[in-house]
Coordinates of C-alpha atoms and ligand atoms in Angstrom, one line a residue:
Chain A
M1 CA 81.4 18.9 2.3
Q2 CA 83.5 20.9 4.7
F3 CA 81.7 19.3 7.6
L4 CA 82.7 15.9 6.3
Y5 CA 86.4 16.8 6.6
S6 CA 86.2 18.2 10.1
G7 CA 83.9 15.4 11.1
L8 CA 86.4 12.8 10.0
T9 CA 89.1 14.4 12.1
G10 CA 87.1 14.5 15.3
G11 CA 85.6 11.1 14.5
S12 CA 89.0 9.5 14.2
I13 CA 89.8 10.6 17.8
Y14 CA 86.5 9.4 19.1
A15 CA 87.0 6.1 17.4
L16 CA 90.4 5.6 19.2
V17 CA 88.9 6.5 22.5
A18 CA 86.0 4.1 21.9
L19 CA 88.5 1.4 21.0
G20 CA 90.2 2.0 24.4
Y21 CA 86.8 1.4 26.1
N22 CA 86.3 -1.8 24.1
I23 CA 89.7 -3.3 24.9
I24 CA 89.0 -3.1 28.6
Y25 CA 85.4 -4.0 28.3
N26 CA 86.2 -7.0 26.2
T27 CA 88.6 -8.5 28.6
T28 CA 87.1 -7.5 31.9
G29 CA 83.5 -6.5 31.2
L30 CA 84.2 -3.1 32.8
I31 CA 83.7 0.4 31.6
N32 CA 86.8 2.3 32.5
F33 CA 85.5 5.8 33.1
A34 CA 89.1 7.0 33.4
Q35 CA 89.7 6.3 29.7
G36 CA 89.3 10.0 28.9
E37 CA 92.0 10.9 31.4
F38 CA 94.6 9.0 29.3
V39 CA 93.7 11.1 26.3
M40 CA 94.4 14.2 28.4
L41 CA 97.6 12.5 29.7
G42 CA 98.7 11.9 26.1
G43 CA 98.2 15.6 25.3
M44 CA 100.0 16.7 28.5
L45 CA 102.9 14.3 27.9
I46 CA 103.4 15.5 24.3
Y47 CA 103.3 19.1 25.6
T48 CA 106.1 18.3 28.1
L49 CA 108.2 16.3 25.8
F50 CA 107.7 18.1 22.5
A51 CA 106.9 21.7 23.5
V52 CA 108.8 22.1 26.7
F53 CA 111.8 19.7 26.3
G54 CA 111.9 20.3 22.5
M55 CA 112.3 16.6 21.6
P56 CA 111.7 15.7 17.9
F57 CA 108.1 14.7 17.4
I58 CA 109.1 11.3 16.0
I59 CA 110.7 10.5 19.4
A60 CA 108.3 12.4 21.6
F61 CA 105.2 10.6 20.2
P62 CA 106.2 7.0 21.0
L63 CA 107.7 8.1 24.3
A64 CA 104.4 9.8 25.4
V65 CA 102.5 6.7 24.4
V66 CA 104.8 4.3 26.2
T67 CA 104.7 6.5 29.3
A68 CA 100.9 6.4 29.2
L69 CA 101.0 2.7 28.8
I70 CA 103.1 2.4 31.9
V71 CA 100.7 4.6 33.8
G72 CA 97.9 2.4 32.5
L73 CA 99.6 -0.7 33.9
L74 CA 100.1 1.0 37.3
F75 CA 96.5 2.2 37.2
E76 CA 95.4 -1.4 37.1
R77 CA 97.9 -2.5 39.7
V78 CA 96.7 0.2 42.1
F79 CA 93.1 1.0 41.5
I80 CA 91.7 -2.3 40.1
N81 CA 94.0 -4.9 41.7
L82 CA 93.7 -3.6 45.2
V83 CA 89.9 -3.6 45.3
R84 CA 89.0 -6.6 47.5
V85 CA 85.5 -7.4 46.2
K86 CA 85.8 -7.1 42.4
S87 CA 82.1 -6.6 41.6
D88 CA 81.3 -4.6 38.5
I89 CA 79.8 -1.8 40.5
N90 CA 82.8 -1.5 42.8
L91 CA 85.3 -1.5 40.0
I92 CA 83.4 1.0 37.9
T93 CA 83.0 3.3 40.9
V94 CA 86.8 3.0 41.4
T95 CA 87.5 4.0 37.8
I96 CA 85.4 7.1 38.3
A97 CA 87.3 7.9 41.5
A98 CA 90.6 7.3 39.8
S99 CA 89.6 9.6 36.9
I100 CA 89.1 12.4 39.4
L101 CA 92.4 11.7 41.0
L102 CA 94.2 11.7 37.7
R103 CA 92.6 15.0 36.8
D104 CA 93.7 16.5 40.1
F105 CA 97.3 15.2 39.6
A106 CA 97.3 16.7 36.2
M107 CA 96.1 20.0 37.5
H108 CA 98.9 20.1 40.1
I109 CA 101.6 19.2 37.5
W110 CA 100.5 21.1 34.5
G111 CA 98.3 23.8 36.0
R112 CA 94.8 25.0 35.4
D113 CA 95.5 26.8 32.2
T114 CA 95.2 25.5 28.7
V115 CA 98.6 24.6 27.3
T116 CA 99.6 25.0 23.7
V117 CA 101.5 22.1 22.1
G118 CA 102.4 23.8 18.9
E119 CA 102.5 22.3 15.4
F120 CA 104.0 18.9 14.7
M121 CA 104.7 20.1 11.1
P122 CA 104.2 23.3 9.1
V123 CA 100.4 23.7 8.6
K124 CA 99.2 23.7 5.1
S125 CA 95.6 23.7 3.8
I126 CA 94.7 21.4 1.0
E127 CA 91.9 22.2 -1.4
L128 CA 89.5 19.4 -1.8
P129 CA 86.1 19.2 -3.6
G130 CA 83.7 21.3 -1.5
G131 CA 86.1 22.5 1.1
V132 CA 89.6 22.5 2.6
I133 CA 91.4 20.2 4.9
S134 CA 94.6 20.8 6.8
N135 CA 97.6 18.5 6.6
Q136 CA 97.1 18.3 10.4
S137 CA 93.7 16.8 10.0
I138 CA 95.0 14.4 7.4
M139 CA 97.7 13.3 9.9
V140 CA 95.1 12.7 12.6
I141 CA 93.0 10.6 10.2
A142 CA 95.9 8.6 8.8
V143 CA 97.7 7.9 12.0
G144 CA 94.3 7.1 13.7
A145 CA 93.6 4.6 11.0
C146 CA 97.1 3.1 11.3
I147 CA 96.7 2.7 15.1
A148 CA 93.3 1.0 14.6
F149 CA 94.8 -1.3 12.0
I150 CA 97.8 -2.2 14.2
L151 CA 95.4 -2.9 17.1
H152 CA 93.3 -5.1 14.8
L153 CA 96.4 -7.1 13.8
F154 CA 97.5 -7.4 17.5
L155 CA 94.1 -8.8 18.5
K156 CA 93.9 -11.2 15.5
R157 CA 97.5 -12.3 15.0
S158 CA 99.5 -12.0 18.2
K159 CA 99.3 -14.6 20.9
Y160 CA 98.6 -12.0 23.6
G161 CA 95.9 -10.4 21.5
R162 CA 94.2 -13.7 21.0
A163 CA 94.5 -14.4 24.7
M164 CA 92.5 -11.2 25.3
R165 CA 89.8 -12.3 22.9
A166 CA 89.8 -15.7 24.6
C167 CA 89.2 -14.1 28.0
F168 CA 86.3 -12.2 26.5
D169 CA 84.7 -15.5 25.2
D170 CA 85.3 -17.5 28.4
M171 CA 87.5 -16.5 31.2
T172 CA 87.6 -19.9 32.8
A173 CA 88.3 -21.7 29.6
A174 CA 91.1 -19.2 29.0
G175 CA 92.6 -20.1 32.4
I176 CA 92.4 -23.8 31.5
C177 CA 94.6 -23.0 28.4
G178 CA 97.2 -21.6 30.8
I179 CA 96.3 -18.0 30.3
N180 CA 96.8 -15.9 33.4
A181 CA 93.6 -13.8 33.5
V182 CA 95.2 -11.2 35.7
M183 CA 98.0 -10.7 33.3
V184 CA 95.5 -10.2 30.5
R185 CA 93.6 -7.6 32.6
V186 CA 96.8 -5.7 33.3
M187 CA 97.7 -5.8 29.7
S188 CA 94.3 -4.5 28.5
F189 CA 94.6 -1.5 30.8
G190 CA 98.1 -0.8 29.4
V191 CA 97.0 -1.1 25.7
A192 CA 93.9 0.9 26.3
A193 CA 95.9 3.7 28.0
A194 CA 98.3 3.7 25.1
V195 CA 95.6 4.0 22.5
G196 CA 93.9 6.8 24.4
A197 CA 97.1 8.7 24.8
A198 CA 97.9 8.3 21.1
A199 CA 94.5 10.0 20.4
G200 CA 95.4 12.7 22.9
V201 CA 98.7 13.4 21.2
L202 CA 97.2 13.5 17.7
I203 CA 94.5 16.0 18.6
S204 CA 96.6 18.2 20.8
P205 CA 97.7 20.8 18.2
I206 CA 94.1 21.3 17.1
T207 CA 92.3 21.5 20.4
F208 CA 95.1 22.3 22.8
V209 CA 95.2 20.6 26.2
T210 CA 93.6 21.4 29.5
Y211 CA 93.8 19.3 32.7
D212 CA 90.0 18.6 32.6
D213 CA 89.7 17.6 29.0
G214 CA 89.5 14.0 29.8
L215 CA 85.9 14.2 31.1
M216 CA 84.3 15.4 27.9
I217 CA 86.5 13.4 25.5
G218 CA 86.0 10.3 27.6
L219 CA 82.2 10.7 27.6
K220 CA 82.2 11.3 23.8
G221 CA 84.3 8.2 23.2
F222 CA 81.9 6.3 25.4
A223 CA 79.0 7.6 23.3
A224 CA 80.9 6.4 20.2
A225 CA 81.4 3.0 21.7
I226 CA 77.7 2.7 22.7
L227 CA 76.7 3.9 19.2
G228 CA 78.8 1.3 17.5
G229 CA 77.9 -1.4 19.9
L230 CA 80.0 -1.9 23.1
G231 CA 82.7 -4.5 22.5
S232 CA 82.6 -4.5 18.8
F233 CA 85.9 -3.5 17.2
W234 CA 84.7 -2.1 13.9
G235 CA 81.6 -0.8 15.7
A236 CA 83.8 1.5 17.7
V237 CA 85.5 2.7 14.6
A238 CA 82.2 3.3 12.8
G239 CA 80.6 4.8 16.0
G240 CA 83.5 7.2 16.4
I241 CA 83.4 8.4 12.9
L242 CA 79.7 8.7 12.8
L243 CA 79.7 10.7 16.0
G244 CA 82.3 13.0 14.6
L245 CA 80.3 13.5 11.4
L246 CA 77.0 14.1 13.4
E247 CA 78.8 16.7 15.5
S248 CA 80.2 18.7 12.7
F249 CA 77.0 18.4 10.7
A250 CA 75.0 19.7 13.6
A251 CA 77.4 22.6 13.9
T252 CA 76.4 23.7 10.4
I253 CA 72.7 23.9 11.3
M254 CA 72.7 24.7 15.0
P255 CA 74.6 27.2 17.2
S256 CA 78.0 25.7 17.9
G257 CA 77.3 25.7 21.7
Y258 CA 75.1 22.7 21.1
K259 CA 77.9 20.6 19.6
D260 CA 78.8 18.9 22.8
A261 CA 75.2 17.9 23.5
I262 CA 75.1 15.7 20.4
A263 CA 77.1 12.9 22.1
F264 CA 74.6 12.7 24.9
V265 CA 71.6 12.8 22.6
V266 CA 73.3 9.9 20.8
I267 CA 73.8 7.9 24.1
L268 CA 70.1 8.4 25.0
L269 CA 68.8 7.6 21.6
I270 CA 70.8 4.4 21.4
L271 CA 69.9 3.3 24.8
F272 CA 66.2 4.0 24.1
V273 CA 66.0 2.5 20.7
K274 CA 68.8 0.0 20.0
P275 CA 70.7 -0.9 23.2
A276 CA 73.0 -3.3 21.4
G277 CA 74.3 -0.4 19.3
L278 CA 74.4 -0.2 15.5
F279 CA 76.9 -2.9 14.9
G280 CA 76.9 -4.8 18.3
K281 CA 76.7 -8.5 17.8
R282 CA 75.3 -9.3 21.2
M283 CA 74.7 -7.9 24.6
A284 CA 77.3 -8.2 27.3
K285 CA 77.3 -11.2 29.5
R286 CA 80.7 -11.0 31.1
V287 CA 81.2 -11.0 34.9
Chain B
M1 CA 100.2 -39.5 39.8
L2 CA 97.2 -37.7 41.2
K3 CA 96.1 -38.2 44.8
I4 CA 93.1 -36.5 46.2
K5 CA 92.9 -36.8 50.0
S6 CA 89.7 -36.1 52.0
L7 CA 88.7 -33.2 49.8
C8 CA 85.8 -31.1 51.0
V9 CA 84.3 -28.3 48.9
S10 CA 81.3 -26.1 49.8
Y11 CA 79.4 -23.4 47.9
G12 CA 78.3 -21.3 50.8
A13 CA 76.1 -23.5 52.9
V14 CA 75.9 -26.2 50.2
E15 CA 78.4 -29.0 50.8
A16 CA 79.2 -30.3 47.3
L17 CA 82.1 -32.7 48.2
A18 CA 82.6 -34.4 51.6
N19 CA 85.8 -36.3 52.3
V20 CA 86.4 -37.4 48.8
S21 CA 89.6 -39.4 48.2
V22 CA 90.5 -40.5 44.7
H23 CA 93.8 -41.5 43.2
V24 CA 94.9 -42.0 39.6
S25 CA 98.2 -43.7 38.7
E26 CA 100.4 -43.0 35.8
G27 CA 98.9 -44.2 32.5
E28 CA 95.6 -45.2 34.0
F29 CA 92.1 -44.4 32.6
V30 CA 89.9 -43.8 35.6
S31 CA 86.1 -43.0 35.4
L32 CA 84.1 -41.5 38.1
I33 CA 80.4 -41.9 37.7
G34 CA 77.6 -40.1 39.5
S35 CA 74.2 -38.7 38.8
N36 CA 73.4 -35.1 38.1
G37 CA 74.4 -32.9 41.0
A38 CA 76.6 -35.5 42.7
G39 CA 79.6 -33.2 42.6
K40 CA 81.6 -34.5 39.6
T41 CA 82.2 -31.1 38.0
T42 CA 83.1 -29.7 41.4
L43 CA 85.8 -32.4 41.9
L44 CA 87.4 -31.6 38.5
N45 CA 87.1 -27.9 39.0
S46 CA 88.7 -28.2 42.4
I47 CA 91.6 -30.1 41.0
M48 CA 92.0 -27.5 38.3
G49 CA 91.9 -24.6 40.8
I50 CA 88.6 -23.2 39.5
V51 CA 86.8 -23.7 42.8
P52 CA 88.7 -23.5 46.1
S53 CA 88.7 -26.5 48.5
A54 CA 87.8 -26.0 52.2
Q55 CA 89.7 -29.0 53.4
G56 CA 91.8 -31.9 52.1
E57 CA 94.7 -32.0 49.7
A58 CA 95.3 -32.5 46.1
I59 CA 98.8 -33.9 45.1
F60 CA 99.9 -34.1 41.6
M61 CA 103.3 -35.6 40.7
D62 CA 104.3 -35.5 44.4
K63 CA 103.5 -31.7 44.7
S64 CA 100.5 -30.1 46.4
I65 CA 98.3 -28.3 43.9
S66 CA 95.7 -27.3 46.4
S67 CA 96.3 -23.6 46.4
M68 CA 97.1 -23.2 42.7
K69 CA 95.4 -20.8 40.3
I70 CA 93.9 -22.2 37.1
H71 CA 96.8 -21.3 34.8
Q72 CA 99.3 -22.7 37.3
A73 CA 97.6 -26.0 37.3
A74 CA 97.7 -25.9 33.5
A75 CA 101.4 -25.2 33.6
K76 CA 101.9 -28.2 35.8
G77 CA 100.6 -30.5 33.0
I78 CA 96.9 -30.8 33.9
A79 CA 94.4 -30.2 31.1
L80 CA 90.6 -30.0 31.6
V81 CA 88.0 -30.6 28.9
P82 CA 85.2 -28.8 30.7
E83 CA 81.6 -29.6 31.0
G84 CA 79.8 -28.2 27.9
R85 CA 83.1 -28.0 26.1
R86 CA 83.4 -24.2 26.5
V87 CA 85.2 -23.6 23.2
F88 CA 85.9 -19.9 22.3
S89 CA 82.9 -19.5 20.1
N90 CA 84.0 -16.2 18.6
M91 CA 87.3 -17.5 17.5
T92 CA 88.2 -19.8 14.7
V93 CA 88.9 -23.5 15.2
L94 CA 92.6 -23.0 14.6
E95 CA 92.7 -20.1 17.0
N96 CA 91.0 -22.3 19.6
V97 CA 93.5 -25.1 19.2
L98 CA 96.4 -22.6 19.3
M99 CA 95.1 -21.1 22.5
G100 CA 95.6 -24.4 24.2
G101 CA 99.3 -24.1 23.5
F102 CA 99.5 -20.6 24.9
S103 CA 102.4 -21.3 27.1
K104 CA 104.3 -23.3 24.5
S105 CA 106.6 -22.1 21.8
S106 CA 105.3 -21.7 18.3
K107 CA 107.6 -24.5 17.1
E108 CA 106.3 -26.9 19.7
N109 CA 102.8 -25.9 18.8
S110 CA 103.2 -26.4 15.0
E111 CA 104.4 -30.0 15.7
K112 CA 101.6 -30.7 18.1
L113 CA 99.1 -29.2 15.7
E114 CA 99.9 -31.7 13.0
E115 CA 99.4 -34.5 15.5
I116 CA 96.1 -33.1 16.5
Y117 CA 95.0 -32.6 12.9
S118 CA 95.8 -36.2 12.1
M119 CA 93.9 -37.4 15.1
F120 CA 90.9 -35.1 14.4
P121 CA 90.8 -34.5 10.7
V122 CA 87.6 -32.6 11.0
L123 CA 89.5 -29.8 12.9
K124 CA 91.8 -29.4 9.9
E125 CA 88.8 -29.2 7.5
R126 CA 87.1 -26.6 9.6
K127 CA 90.1 -24.7 10.8
N128 CA 89.0 -21.3 9.6
Q129 CA 85.4 -21.7 10.8
L130 CA 84.2 -20.0 14.0
A131 CA 84.1 -22.6 16.8
G132 CA 80.6 -21.6 17.7
M133 CA 79.4 -22.9 14.3
L134 CA 80.5 -26.5 14.9
S135 CA 78.2 -29.3 15.9
G136 CA 78.4 -30.6 19.5
G137 CA 80.5 -33.5 18.6
E138 CA 82.9 -31.4 16.6
Q139 CA 83.1 -29.0 19.5
Q140 CA 84.0 -31.9 21.8
M141 CA 86.8 -32.9 19.5
L142 CA 88.0 -29.3 19.4
A143 CA 87.9 -29.1 23.2
I144 CA 90.0 -32.2 23.4
G145 CA 92.4 -31.0 20.7
R146 CA 92.8 -27.7 22.6
A147 CA 93.5 -29.5 25.8
L148 CA 96.1 -31.7 24.2
M149 CA 98.0 -28.7 22.8
C150 CA 99.5 -28.0 26.2
R151 CA 101.0 -31.5 26.2
P152 CA 99.2 -32.5 29.4
R153 CA 100.4 -35.4 31.6
L154 CA 96.9 -35.7 33.1
L155 CA 93.7 -35.2 31.1
L156 CA 90.5 -34.4 33.0
M157 CA 87.3 -35.0 31.1
D158 CA 84.0 -33.6 32.3
E159 CA 81.0 -35.4 30.8
P160 CA 82.2 -35.8 27.2
S161 CA 79.0 -37.6 26.2
M162 CA 76.7 -34.7 27.3
G163 CA 74.3 -33.8 24.6
L164 CA 75.8 -36.0 21.9
A165 CA 74.2 -38.7 19.7
P166 CA 75.2 -42.3 20.6
L167 CA 77.4 -42.8 17.5
V168 CA 79.2 -39.5 18.2
I169 CA 79.7 -40.6 21.9
K170 CA 81.3 -43.8 20.7
D171 CA 83.6 -41.8 18.4
V172 CA 84.7 -39.6 21.3
Y173 CA 85.4 -42.5 23.6
E174 CA 87.4 -44.4 20.8
K175 CA 89.6 -41.3 20.6
L176 CA 90.0 -41.3 24.4
A177 CA 90.9 -44.9 24.4
A178 CA 93.5 -44.3 21.7
L179 CA 94.9 -41.5 23.8
S180 CA 95.0 -43.7 26.8
K181 CA 97.0 -46.3 24.8
T182 CA 99.6 -43.7 24.0
G183 CA 100.2 -43.5 27.8
L184 CA 98.2 -40.4 28.6
T185 CA 96.6 -40.5 32.1
I186 CA 92.9 -39.8 32.1
L187 CA 90.4 -39.0 34.8
L188 CA 86.9 -38.9 33.4
V189 CA 83.6 -38.1 35.1
E190 CA 80.3 -39.1 33.6
Q191 CA 76.6 -39.7 34.2
N192 CA 76.7 -42.1 31.3
A193 CA 78.1 -45.0 33.4
A194 CA 77.9 -47.7 30.6
M195 CA 80.2 -45.8 28.3
A196 CA 82.5 -44.5 31.0
L197 CA 83.1 -47.9 32.6
K198 CA 83.4 -49.7 29.3
Y199 CA 86.5 -47.8 28.3
A200 CA 88.1 -47.3 31.8
D201 CA 90.5 -49.4 33.8
R202 CA 89.1 -48.4 37.2
G203 CA 86.1 -46.5 38.5
Y204 CA 84.5 -44.7 41.4
V205 CA 80.9 -44.0 42.2
L206 CA 80.1 -40.6 43.6
E207 CA 76.8 -39.9 45.4
N208 CA 75.8 -36.7 47.0
G209 CA 79.4 -35.6 47.3
R210 CA 80.7 -38.9 48.8
I211 CA 82.5 -41.8 47.2
V212 CA 80.3 -44.8 47.8
L213 CA 82.0 -47.4 45.7
Q214 CA 85.2 -48.1 43.9
G215 CA 86.8 -50.9 42.0
S216 CA 87.9 -52.1 38.7
A217 CA 85.7 -51.1 35.8
K218 CA 84.6 -54.7 35.4
E219 CA 83.7 -55.1 39.0
L220 CA 81.6 -51.9 38.9
L221 CA 79.9 -52.9 35.7
G222 CA 78.9 -56.2 37.4
D223 CA 77.8 -54.6 40.7
N224 CA 74.1 -54.9 41.4
E225 CA 73.8 -51.4 43.0
V226 CA 75.6 -49.8 40.0
K227 CA 73.4 -51.7 37.6
R228 CA 70.2 -50.6 39.4
A229 CA 71.2 -46.9 39.9
Y230 CA 73.3 -46.1 36.9
L231 CA 72.7 -48.7 34.2
G232 CA 68.9 -48.9 34.5
K233 CA 68.9 -52.7 34.4
E234 CA 66.6 -53.5 37.3
Y235 CA 63.2 -53.3 35.6
K236 CA 64.4 -55.1 32.5
E237 CA 65.7 -58.0 34.6
K238 CA 62.5 -58.2 36.6
W239 CA 60.5 -58.3 33.4
E240 CA 62.8 -60.9 31.9
R241 CA 62.4 -63.1 35.0
Ligands
ADP301 N1 78.4 -22.3 41.5 C1 77.6 -23.0 42.4 N2 77.0 -22.4 43.4 C2 76.3 -23.1 44.3 N3 76.1 -24.4 44.3 C3 76.7 -25.1 43.3 C4 77.5 -24.4 42.3 N4 77.9 -25.4 41.4 C5 77.4 -26.5 41.8 N5 76.7 -26.4 42.9 C6 76.0 -27.4 43.7 O1 77.0 -28.4 44.0 C7 76.5 -29.7 43.8 C8 77.4 -30.4 42.9 O2 77.3 -29.9 41.6 P1 78.2 -30.4 40.4 O3 79.6 -30.5 40.8 O4 78.0 -29.5 39.2 O5 77.6 -31.8 40.1 P2 77.7 -32.7 38.8 O6 78.7 -32.2 37.9 O7 78.0 -34.0 39.3 O8 76.3 -32.7 38.1 C9 75.0 -29.6 43.3 O9 74.2 -29.7 44.4 C10 75.0 -28.2 42.8 O10 73.7 -27.6 43.0
MG302 MG1 78.7 -31.7 36.0

């Protein structure tokens, strides 16, 4: 049972990262390989605001997320917008290049060493049937679920969220409705960055933060998105949680050094066996 | 209201429109007929800013719209019901209609929505269904409803009859005629010349990217060349003789 509790914690984070991939994929058809860097950025920002500046968490958290959102908007304006020939392959290569740049920037700002964010609240362990769970983990799961739910409402209910879904269905028809496709693209990068950074904030007291964290968490989130079916909202949530559970279950039967390999085994298996993912409705067709 | 002057559009080496000039006056219902590949969709897409023009000018309400992006043309009051309807198939009927009013306030939209529901009751009945589940005719009504949400001054219709049963086609055209009566300006392109000309005031014939004929809808319906090429009357008449 213990693996269930730790799996849910990691899984919530993977789910948020996977949602970030989906937001951009669903509006532009792109895989933003810099998605993981925003998780790192979230961790680093909360370190600066909460641990260094000593801001109350309740202020530092939204501030970190908003800062990351702005970086996400700038990221689109600089890296995506300026690419002259916007073919998928060009843009995806640019996101990889941009992720390396972001990592280097982070290294210069925050250094090579792992930074410790500290606890957002006094840590307590809670006895549950078959194991213990810390209140930290509960916060990760609960806030993660809240963010997913808010995102769901945004996409379903708000005008801009609907516009993002419309662009996914038919970019031209969305333009005919008066929707500025570029505006939607910029917005999707901002929202994805914010969601990624929120994940980074949540996990930072548990895993600490290093400038190169983005690579691994980004690839794991990508594995979760593929597992759930790229582009599917609830698929990302399920894929993230499933990956988290698989990892922590594997840790109980295998040496823990293999834990990181699980995500890649998952990517390979899905691509070999069920390319549309477990919950994917259809394959991509976007330009 | 709309003036297209010597418009040329090419896709790479393929010249799709050559020196096309078309005008539509306020309140008119104009049909442009042409066979498959004549360049009808290209013309409407070029007006809407979906494909760029190489030469020529498009003027709408005395302003050039030649270099506008799609959403800017929409903001100017031009609405397109595209070929194949292109409804948002993963969104509900209501969401589709509301999307059409993206740039309008929610108050304006709720007023307009009632109007559209009363014109197309089927959209109200099906408002919570996914648009992809509707029949072709219902999707056409939805696409028109969506286009009307942005309160257009000019409605561009691309082959509304495509893939629909004759009775449904008639239904669609009756709605268009009713809209035209309310003062809406319509430019429609069609292969189905009989229907398009029956409801229109004026018409053009497009062949291989060139306007070859124009006149009142009555004249065109009576024109021997139009009869032979677009109304399929030739053989019947010979046989009757
Ligand atoms: N995206 C495109 N790329 C290249 N050629 C195209 C494209 N769209 C249309 N064409 C060509 O342009 C011509 C006009 O097409 P179109 O405007 O779709 O005609 P219509 O709507 O009258 O059937 C055709 O010869 C067609 O093959
Ligand atoms: Mg066409």
